[in-house]
Amino acid sequence: MTLWRRWVALIDRREDATSLALCRIAVGAIVFCHLGHMVILDADRLVWADASYGGLRTLDPGWLAHVGGLTPLNVRVLVLVTMAAAAAFSVGALTPFAAVSTWAGFRTLGDLNSHSGGA
C-alpha cells in the first residue's frame, strides 16, 4: 500500500459522534464556567471595562465603540450573551449559531485587554 493510500485510509475512517459531542459539551461548559466565575467575582468589569469606567486599564473598544464603548453595562451584556451562547453550545441547541457566537464573544473579550489572556 502506498503512503498516499494509507493516509487516505486513515483520514477516511468514520468517527463516532460521541467524541465530538463530548468535546462540544466540554468546550461550552469551560467557557460558561470561566465567564460565570468572572461575573461572580465582578472581575469582568475590572478586566474589560475601560479605566474611565472603573476598569484597570485604558482599552481600545474595537467594534464596541459603535454601541457605547467599554462601559460596565456593555461588558456585562457581552459576557452574558457569550455565556448564553456557550450554554446553548453545551446542550446542542442551535449548535452552528451557538458555536460561532461563543467563539466571537470570547474572542472579542480576549482581544479587549491584552493582559487578560495568554495562558
Tab-separated table of C-alpha atoms in Angstrom, residues 51-111:
chain	number	residue	atom	x	y	z
A	51	ALA	CA	-10.330	52.780	33.054
A	52	SER	CA	-12.666	55.755	32.685
A	53	TYR	CA	-15.476	53.456	33.916
A	54	GLY	CA	-13.544	51.844	36.769
A	55	GLY	CA	-11.582	49.225	34.842
A	56	LEU	CA	-7.902	48.533	35.403
A	57	ARG	CA	-6.555	49.899	32.098
A	58	THR	CA	-7.359	52.196	29.235
A	59	LEU	CA	-8.534	49.887	26.465
A	60	ASP	CA	-9.377	50.029	22.775
A	61	PRO	CA	-13.098	49.251	22.482
A	62	GLY	CA	-12.873	47.983	18.912
A	63	TRP	CA	-16.337	47.415	17.442
A	64	LEU	CA	-17.925	48.090	20.840
A	65	ALA	CA	-17.222	51.787	20.247
A	66	HIS	CA	-20.304	51.733	17.982
A	67	VAL	CA	-22.566	50.640	20.847
A	68	GLY	CA	-21.297	52.926	23.592
A	69	GLY	CA	-17.792	51.692	24.310
A	70	LEU	CA	-16.439	49.629	27.164
A	71	THR	CA	-18.918	50.620	29.824
A	72	PRO	CA	-19.555	48.159	32.667
A	73	LEU	CA	-23.048	47.503	31.271
A	74	ASN	CA	-21.790	46.782	27.747
A	75	VAL	CA	-19.102	44.463	29.081
A	76	ARG	CA	-21.595	42.610	31.273
A	77	VAL	CA	-24.056	42.236	28.387
A	78	LEU	CA	-21.319	40.847	26.116
A	79	VAL	CA	-20.237	38.415	28.834
A	80	LEU	CA	-23.816	37.251	29.500
A	81	VAL	CA	-24.566	36.826	25.786
A	82	THR	CA	-21.374	34.793	25.398
A	83	MET	CA	-22.330	32.695	28.420
A	84	ALA	CA	-25.790	32.052	26.936
A	85	ALA	CA	-24.200	31.003	23.645
A	86	ALA	CA	-21.774	28.710	25.485
A	87	ALA	CA	-24.642	27.109	27.407
A	88	ALA	CA	-26.575	26.565	24.181
A	89	PHE	CA	-23.446	25.102	22.592
A	90	SER	CA	-23.036	22.687	25.510
A	91	VAL	CA	-26.558	21.356	25.271
A	92	GLY	CA	-26.571	21.262	21.472
A	93	ALA	CA	-29.182	23.962	20.901
A	94	LEU	CA	-28.730	25.894	17.645
A	95	THR	CA	-25.261	24.403	17.527
A	96	PRO	CA	-23.786	26.229	14.475
A	97	PHE	CA	-25.052	29.618	15.678
A	98	ALA	CA	-24.059	28.882	19.275
A	99	ALA	CA	-20.562	27.789	18.231
A	100	VAL	CA	-19.900	30.937	16.205
A	101	SER	CA	-21.444	33.185	18.875
A	102	THR	CA	-19.381	31.584	21.644
A	103	TRP	CA	-16.200	31.930	19.614
A	104	ALA	CA	-16.932	35.535	18.560
A	105	GLY	CA	-17.870	36.654	22.073
A	106	PHE	CA	-14.917	35.001	23.762
A	107	ARG	CA	-12.559	36.228	21.054
A	108	THR	CA	-13.842	39.784	21.424
A	109	LEU	CA	-13.378	39.683	25.190
A	110	GLY	CA	-9.879	38.245	24.874
A	111	ASP	CA	-8.876	40.926	22.376
